[in-house]
Amino acid sequence: MYGMAHRALRQMMLDRLGPSVWAKVERETGTGPADLISLCVYDDSKTIALISASAAHLGMEVDEALRVFGRYWVRFAELSSFGPIMDFTGQDLVTFINNLDRMHRSVVLAMPDARVPSFTLIDETRERLLVRYRSDRTGLETFVIGLLEGLMDRLNETGTVELVDRPGTAIDFAIHLDRS
Amino acid sequence: MKPVVTIRESQLEALFRAYIKVDAALVVRGLGPFYHNRDTAVIPGAQIAELFSLRHDRDDEHAPPLDVAIPAMANTPERFELFCKRKNIRLAGIVFSTEDGGYLLALNIVPEDFIIEGQGLHISDFSQIDASVPALTLIGMQRALLAEARQAAIDLANAQSEALELLDRTQRLGRYIVHDLANYLSIIRLNVANLARSGGSAEAGRAAIEAATRHVGDLVLSLERLTGHRDVEAAPLPVDQTIRSNLAFLAAALPADFSLDFIGSAAQAAVRVGRTELITMLTNVIVHARGAMPDGGSITISTYRSDRGPTDEADMPGEDWIVIKVIHDGPGIDEEAVRLMLDPQVLARPDGADFPLRSVRTWARSIGGDARITALPETGTDICIYLPISRDTDEAEPLSAPMPGIARQRTARTLRVLVVEDEVHALDAVVEILRMDGYSATPACNAAEAVEALANGDFDILLTDVVMPERSGVELAHEVEARHPRIGIILMSGYLPDESLLQPHWSMLRKPLDLSLLSHALSAAHAKLADSATA
Ligand code: HEM
């Protein structure tokens, strides 16, 4: 996974547990500044090691930590120097999800080894968005739930996200919006 | 002309996000999604010529008006550019004529520049095939990476200066710890030597060694913490109780003409430090005070809580400090000395008189506090050590038993001392201690060796044991004084020899040796020598 994820994780751990715990995570996983370059693509095993070590310090299961991290990630991206790209992607949930693939496709033009997912809005009602997620990675379900929750936070929506189906290799998430 | 293809409204939107349909009178009749929620005034019924001008208008006064240009450019492959009069928006495309006699302006947005910020543009403002999206995104990424590189350079510089500072601090702390370790080591050596002698008090020696080794153990722990060898979190230590229970130990660092008082008003306040660190720090302060008061005097340690920290600025709310104040009524140090002491550029020398106070300040800072030293003209010196109070006092460590009295020395003179002692370990210990404290010490195992040493070199003081085989220390002292009348004589003995054999100006020390008394006797002998030299 790309270094921006590692940077975001570092920032989350710094916010939550302070520099000494992050230093331990770095020590435990043999991580240094060279693993924290935003647009460098690193082997997924590095990312997994970082997340599991962080989860242990947070006292969470890896899945729970992934979800918390996904939610945090969106806030990190908007506050980081990638904020303008987030703005460019959209200012409401439907537009944002519809534009996500175009944004990812543009971003990875400069990152040949990156493997970006695809998000398609397959059904939309006032109170429910059905999002189909396709990826050649597995095991990131709770991360995606966290990301979608983070997007709701960012775009002034409240609601819940639920994994509803696994058609073939895709995964469908329902976003239930608190709109009355 | 027969149409080549027919395209649907939704396809038109996808290809030309900013299209506009006008009728033959150039009144807007339909528009693409780009204008939604944008304050462009492009709405059905508006006159196109009031909303836009030809792009050339800005630099070309002769550009034709829209009602001429649109029919003229219709169905040509020529690029048609419009400039919005209300907003900074540029559109470009081509013009088609429609069957109803109107026109289709097939337009897309042209970014003013390729920076996302400030343009209010979104991905969905561009058609699916518009290369502006990857261009804007990639430039956005490049800018983000530049910002990251800039930040990385700043982080690197900060890390570098932190590393240098850490190295500096580690070296300084290391020097202090070595100095303290050497002190405790000499106490242990002396007492081991004393234990080896049958005359000494075994219980006092044992207790002193035990206390000193405990302190050494704690100092080793500090070293381990310093070197990152171990993650040691000190448990909160109640300051008042700790000082109170170690008062005897602290007082032992002072000769008899000093008094040491303690007024503890900090109640249960605790700090996260090791017991030995705290006691070693206080010993340093007291040793310094002693050095400043050659004629003795009184030293008072007091403690209190304060919500003001060592800096004069307002502190973070809730920040709480314990202040350990040491006041003495000696002549004190002058302001210049205080300034020099606190100047990090001035190097601390382990044999400098200010060394103890510098080490106190370094230590206080290492645990988040500080030390303030104020010279009180005429009346002495006021030393305030600020330590951050630990909030979780519940887990405070249990108190230790009171320490037995052991003195620590930290005087610095280059007196040449000839030490005569038949007990080898005791001889080593005394020589070692004197050297630690900056004296030049020469060992001799018996009177004969002493006489030989005197023939080969000059000495200021003869420090000799009394009971020795062959010739006694008293005999040696008489002989030496006869040949070298300027030498100072100090005798050491486990019992009091026959007074009639002694000279009144000789000093007499009881064994086991009390280091503070030894230091005192040496200073007194030194002073006497200086007096006789000026007389
Ligand atoms: C400025 C914002 C963003 C940038 C620059 C960005 C970039 C990237 C890149 C480069 C990857 C590929 C990582 C690799 O293969 O090494 C990636 C993966 C991913 N992105 Fe984004 N992204 C952004 C925002 C988002 C948002 C808002 C979401 C929310 C849904 C999202 C969801 C994902 C997911 C789930 C993956 C995981 C990869 C997978 O499933 O295979 N991204 N992103």
Coordinates of N, CA, C and O in Angstrom, one line a residue, chain B residues 57-151:
Chain B
D57 N -12.4 39.0 -27.0 CA -12.7 40.4 -26.6 C -11.7 41.0 -25.8 O -11.5 42.2 -25.9
R58 N -11.1 40.2 -24.9 CA -10.2 40.8 -23.9 C -9.0 41.5 -24.6 O -8.6 42.5 -24.2
D59 N -8.5 40.8 -25.6 CA -7.3 41.4 -26.2 C -7.6 41.9 -27.7 O -6.7 42.4 -28.3
D60 N -8.8 41.6 -28.1 CA -9.1 42.0 -29.5 C -10.3 42.8 -29.6 O -11.4 42.2 -29.6
E61 N -10.2 44.1 -29.7 CA -11.4 44.9 -29.8 C -12.3 44.6 -31.0 O -13.4 44.9 -31.0
H62 N -11.6 44.1 -32.0 CA -12.4 43.9 -33.3 C -13.1 42.6 -33.3 O -13.7 42.2 -34.4
A63 N -13.1 41.8 -32.2 CA -13.8 40.5 -32.2 C -15.3 40.8 -32.5 O -15.8 41.7 -31.9
P64 N -15.9 40.0 -33.3 CA -17.3 40.2 -33.7 C -18.2 40.0 -32.5 O -17.9 39.1 -31.7
P65 N -19.3 40.6 -32.4 CA -20.3 40.3 -31.4 C -20.9 38.9 -31.6 O -20.8 38.4 -32.6
L66 N -21.4 38.4 -30.4 CA -21.9 37.0 -30.5 C -22.9 36.7 -31.5 O -23.0 35.7 -32.2
D67 N -23.9 37.7 -31.7 CA -25.0 37.4 -32.7 C -24.4 37.3 -34.1 O -25.1 36.8 -35.0
V68 N -23.2 37.8 -34.3 CA -22.6 37.6 -35.6 C -21.7 36.4 -35.6 O -21.8 35.5 -36.6
A69 N -21.0 36.2 -34.6 CA -20.0 35.1 -34.5 C -20.7 33.7 -34.5 O -20.2 32.8 -35.2
I70 N -21.7 33.6 -33.7 CA -22.4 32.2 -33.6 C -22.8 31.7 -34.9 O -22.4 30.6 -35.3
P71 N -23.7 32.5 -35.6 CA -24.1 31.9 -37.0 C -22.9 31.7 -37.9 O -22.9 30.7 -38.6
A72 N -21.9 32.6 -37.8 CA -20.8 32.4 -38.7 C -20.0 31.2 -38.4 O -19.5 30.5 -39.3
M73 N -19.9 30.8 -37.1 CA -19.0 29.6 -36.8 C -19.8 28.3 -36.8 O -19.2 27.2 -36.7
A74 N -21.1 28.4 -36.9 CA -21.9 27.2 -36.8 C -21.5 26.2 -37.9 O -21.2 26.6 -39.0
N75 N -21.4 24.9 -37.5 CA -21.0 23.8 -38.3 C -19.6 23.9 -39.0 O -19.3 23.2 -39.9
T76 N -18.8 24.8 -38.4 CA -17.4 24.8 -38.9 C -16.6 24.0 -37.8 O -17.0 23.9 -36.7
P77 N -15.4 23.5 -38.1 CA -14.6 22.9 -37.1 C -13.8 23.8 -36.2 O -13.0 23.4 -35.4
E78 N -14.1 25.1 -36.3 CA -13.3 26.1 -35.6 C -13.6 26.1 -34.1 O -14.7 26.0 -33.7
R79 N -12.6 26.4 -33.3 CA -12.7 26.4 -31.9 C -13.4 27.7 -31.5 O -13.0 28.8 -31.9
F80 N -14.4 27.6 -30.6 CA -15.2 28.7 -30.2 C -15.0 28.9 -28.7 O -15.2 27.9 -27.9
E81 N -14.6 30.1 -28.3 CA -14.3 30.3 -26.8 C -15.1 31.4 -26.3 O -15.2 32.4 -26.9
L82 N -15.7 31.1 -25.1 CA -16.6 32.1 -24.5 C -16.0 32.5 -23.1 O -15.4 31.6 -22.4
F83 N -16.2 33.7 -22.8 CA -15.8 34.2 -21.5 C -17.0 34.7 -20.7 O -17.7 35.6 -21.2
C84 N -17.2 34.2 -19.5 CA -18.3 34.5 -18.7 C -18.2 35.9 -18.2 O -17.1 36.2 -17.6
K85 N -19.2 36.8 -18.3 CA -19.0 38.2 -17.8 C -19.1 38.3 -16.3 O -18.6 39.2 -15.7
R86 N -19.8 37.3 -15.7 CA -20.1 37.4 -14.3 C -19.0 36.7 -13.4 O -18.7 37.1 -12.3
K87 N -18.5 35.6 -13.9 CA -17.5 34.8 -13.2 C -16.3 34.6 -14.0 O -16.3 34.7 -15.2
N88 N -15.2 34.2 -13.3 CA -14.0 34.0 -14.0 C -14.1 32.5 -14.6 O -13.4 31.6 -14.1
I89 N -14.9 32.4 -15.7 CA -15.1 31.0 -16.2 C -14.8 31.1 -17.7 O -15.3 32.0 -18.4
R90 N -14.0 30.1 -18.2 CA -13.7 30.1 -19.6 C -14.3 28.8 -20.2 O -14.1 27.7 -19.6
L91 N -15.0 28.9 -21.3 CA -15.6 27.7 -21.9 C -15.1 27.6 -23.4 O -14.8 28.6 -24.0
A92 N -15.0 26.4 -23.8 CA -14.5 26.2 -25.2 C -15.2 25.0 -25.9 O -15.6 24.1 -25.2
G93 N -15.4 25.1 -27.2 CA -16.1 24.0 -27.9 C -16.3 24.4 -29.3 O -15.6 25.2 -29.9
I94 N -17.4 23.8 -29.9 CA -17.7 24.1 -31.3 C -19.2 24.4 -31.4 O -20.0 24.1 -30.4
V95 N -19.7 25.0 -32.5 CA -21.1 25.4 -32.6 C -21.7 24.6 -33.7 O -21.2 24.4 -34.8
F96 N -22.9 24.1 -33.3 CA -23.8 23.4 -34.3 C -25.0 24.2 -34.5 O -25.5 24.8 -33.6
S97 N -25.6 24.1 -35.7 CA -27.0 24.6 -35.9 C -27.9 23.5 -35.7 O -27.6 22.3 -35.9
T98 N -29.1 23.8 -35.2 CA -30.1 22.8 -34.9 C -31.3 23.0 -35.8 O -31.5 24.0 -36.5
E99 N -32.1 21.9 -35.9 CA -33.2 21.8 -36.9 C -34.2 23.0 -36.6 O -34.9 23.4 -37.6
D100 N -34.4 23.4 -35.4 CA -35.4 24.5 -35.1 C -34.8 25.8 -35.4 O -35.4 26.8 -35.0
G101 N -33.7 26.0 -36.1 CA -33.2 27.3 -36.4 C -32.3 27.9 -35.4 O -31.7 28.9 -35.5
G102 N -32.1 27.1 -34.2 CA -31.3 27.6 -33.2 C -29.9 27.0 -33.3 O -29.5 26.5 -34.4
Y103 N -29.1 27.1 -32.2 CA -27.7 26.6 -32.2 C -27.5 25.8 -30.9 O -28.1 26.0 -29.8
L104 N -26.6 24.8 -31.1 CA -26.1 24.1 -29.9 C -24.6 24.5 -29.7 O -23.8 24.3 -30.6
L105 N -24.3 25.1 -28.6 CA -22.9 25.5 -28.3 C -22.4 24.3 -27.4 O -22.7 24.2 -26.2
A106 N -21.6 23.5 -28.1 CA -21.1 22.3 -27.4 C -19.8 22.6 -26.7 O -18.7 22.7 -27.3
L107 N -20.0 23.0 -25.4 CA -18.9 23.6 -24.6 C -18.4 22.7 -23.5 O -19.2 22.0 -22.9
N108 N -17.2 22.9 -23.1 CA -16.6 22.3 -21.9 C -15.8 23.4 -21.2 O -15.4 24.4 -21.8
I109 N -15.7 23.2 -19.9 CA -14.9 24.2 -19.1 C -13.4 24.1 -19.4 O -12.9 23.0 -19.6
V110 N -12.8 25.2 -19.4 CA -11.3 25.3 -19.6 C -10.8 25.8 -18.3 O -11.1 27.0 -18.0
P111 N -10.0 25.1 -17.5 CA -9.5 25.6 -16.2 C -8.7 26.9 -16.5 O -7.9 26.9 -17.5
E112 N -8.9 27.9 -15.7 CA -8.1 29.1 -15.8 C -6.6 28.8 -15.6 O -5.8 29.3 -16.3
D113 N -6.3 28.0 -14.6 CA -4.9 27.5 -14.5 C -5.0 26.1 -13.9 O -6.1 25.6 -13.6
F114 N -3.9 25.4 -13.8 CA -4.0 24.0 -13.5 C -3.8 23.7 -12.0 O -3.1 22.8 -11.6
I115 N -4.3 24.7 -11.2 CA -4.2 24.5 -9.8 C -5.7 24.3 -9.3 O -6.5 25.2 -9.6
I116 N -5.9 23.3 -8.5 CA -7.3 23.0 -8.1 C -7.9 24.2 -7.2 O -9.0 24.6 -7.3
E117 N -7.0 24.6 -6.2 CA -7.5 25.5 -5.2 C -8.0 26.8 -5.8 O -7.5 27.4 -6.8
G118 N -9.2 27.2 -5.3 CA -9.7 28.6 -5.6 C -10.5 28.6 -6.9 O -11.1 29.6 -7.2
Q119 N -10.6 27.5 -7.6 CA -11.4 27.6 -8.8 C -12.8 27.0 -8.6 O -13.7 27.2 -9.5
G120 N -13.0 26.3 -7.5 CA -14.4 25.8 -7.2 C -14.8 24.7 -8.2 O -16.0 24.5 -8.5
L121 N -13.8 24.1 -8.9 CA -14.1 23.0 -9.9 C -14.1 21.7 -9.2 O -13.4 21.4 -8.3
H122 N -15.0 20.8 -9.8 CA -15.0 19.4 -9.3 C -14.9 18.5 -10.5 O -15.1 18.9 -11.7
I123 N -14.5 17.2 -10.2 CA -14.3 16.3 -11.3 C -15.5 16.2 -12.2 O -15.3 16.1 -13.4
S124 N -16.7 16.2 -11.6 CA -17.9 16.1 -12.4 C -18.2 17.3 -13.3 O -19.1 17.2 -14.1
D125 N -17.4 18.3 -13.2 CA -17.5 19.5 -14.1 C -16.9 19.2 -15.5 O -17.1 19.9 -16.4
F126 N -16.1 18.1 -15.5 CA -15.4 17.8 -16.7 C -16.0 16.5 -17.4 O -16.4 15.6 -16.7
S127 N -15.9 16.5 -18.7 CA -16.5 15.3 -19.4 C -15.5 14.1 -19.1 O -14.4 14.3 -18.7
Q128 N -16.1 12.9 -19.3 CA -15.4 11.7 -18.9 C -14.0 11.6 -19.6 O -13.1 11.1 -19.1
I129 N -13.9 12.2 -20.8 CA -12.7 12.1 -21.6 C -11.8 13.3 -21.4 O -10.7 13.4 -22.1
D130 N -12.2 14.2 -20.6 CA -11.4 15.5 -20.5 C -10.1 15.2 -19.7 O -10.1 14.8 -18.6
A131 N -9.0 15.5 -20.4 CA -7.7 15.3 -19.8 C -7.4 16.3 -18.7 O -6.4 16.2 -18.0
S132 N -8.3 17.3 -18.5 CA -8.1 18.3 -17.4 C -8.1 17.6 -16.0 O -7.4 18.0 -15.1
V133 N -8.9 16.5 -15.9 CA -9.0 15.8 -14.6 C -7.7 15.2 -14.2 O -7.2 15.6 -13.1
P134 N -7.1 14.3 -15.0 CA -5.8 13.8 -14.6 C -4.7 15.0 -14.5 O -3.9 14.9 -13.6
A135 N -4.8 16.0 -15.3 CA -3.8 17.1 -15.2 C -4.0 17.8 -13.9 O -3.0 18.0 -13.2
L136 N -5.2 18.2 -13.5 CA -5.4 18.9 -12.3 C -5.0 18.0 -11.1 O -4.3 18.4 -10.1
T137 N -5.4 16.7 -11.2 CA -5.1 15.8 -10.1 C -3.6 15.6 -9.9 O -3.0 15.7 -8.8
L138 N -2.9 15.4 -11.0 CA -1.5 15.1 -11.0 C -0.7 16.4 -10.5 O 0.2 16.3 -9.7
I139 N -1.2 17.5 -10.9 CA -0.5 18.7 -10.4 C -0.8 18.9 -8.9 O 0.1 19.3 -8.1
G140 N -2.0 18.6 -8.5 CA -2.4 18.6 -7.1 C -1.5 17.7 -6.3 O -1.0 18.0 -5.2
M141 N -1.2 16.5 -6.9 CA -0.3 15.5 -6.2 C 1.1 16.1 -6.1 O 1.8 15.9 -5.1
Q142 N 1.5 16.7 -7.2 CA 2.9 17.2 -7.2 C 3.0 18.3 -6.1 O 4.0 18.3 -5.4
R143 N 2.0 19.1 -6.0 CA 2.1 20.2 -5.0 C 2.1 19.5 -3.6 O 2.8 20.0 -2.7
A144 N 1.3 18.5 -3.5 CA 1.2 17.8 -2.1 C 2.6 17.2 -1.8 O 3.1 17.3 -0.7
L145 N 3.2 16.6 -2.9 CA 4.5 16.0 -2.6 C 5.6 17.0 -2.3 O 6.5 16.8 -1.5
L146 N 5.5 18.2 -3.0 CA 6.4 19.3 -2.6 C 6.3 19.7 -1.2 O 7.2 19.9 -0.5
A147 N 5.0 19.8 -0.8 CA 4.7 20.2 0.6 C 5.3 19.2 1.5 O 5.9 19.5 2.6
E148 N 5.1 17.9 1.2 CA 5.7 16.9 2.0 C 7.2 16.9 2.1 O 7.8 16.7 3.1
A149 N 7.8 17.1 0.9 CA 9.3 17.2 0.9 C 9.8 18.3 1.8 O 10.8 18.2 2.5
R150 N 9.1 19.5 1.7 CA 9.4 20.6 2.5 C 9.3 20.3 4.0 O 10.2 20.5 4.7
Q151 N 8.2 19.6 4.3 CA 8.0 19.2 5.7 C 9.1 18.2 6.1 O 9.6 18.3 7.2

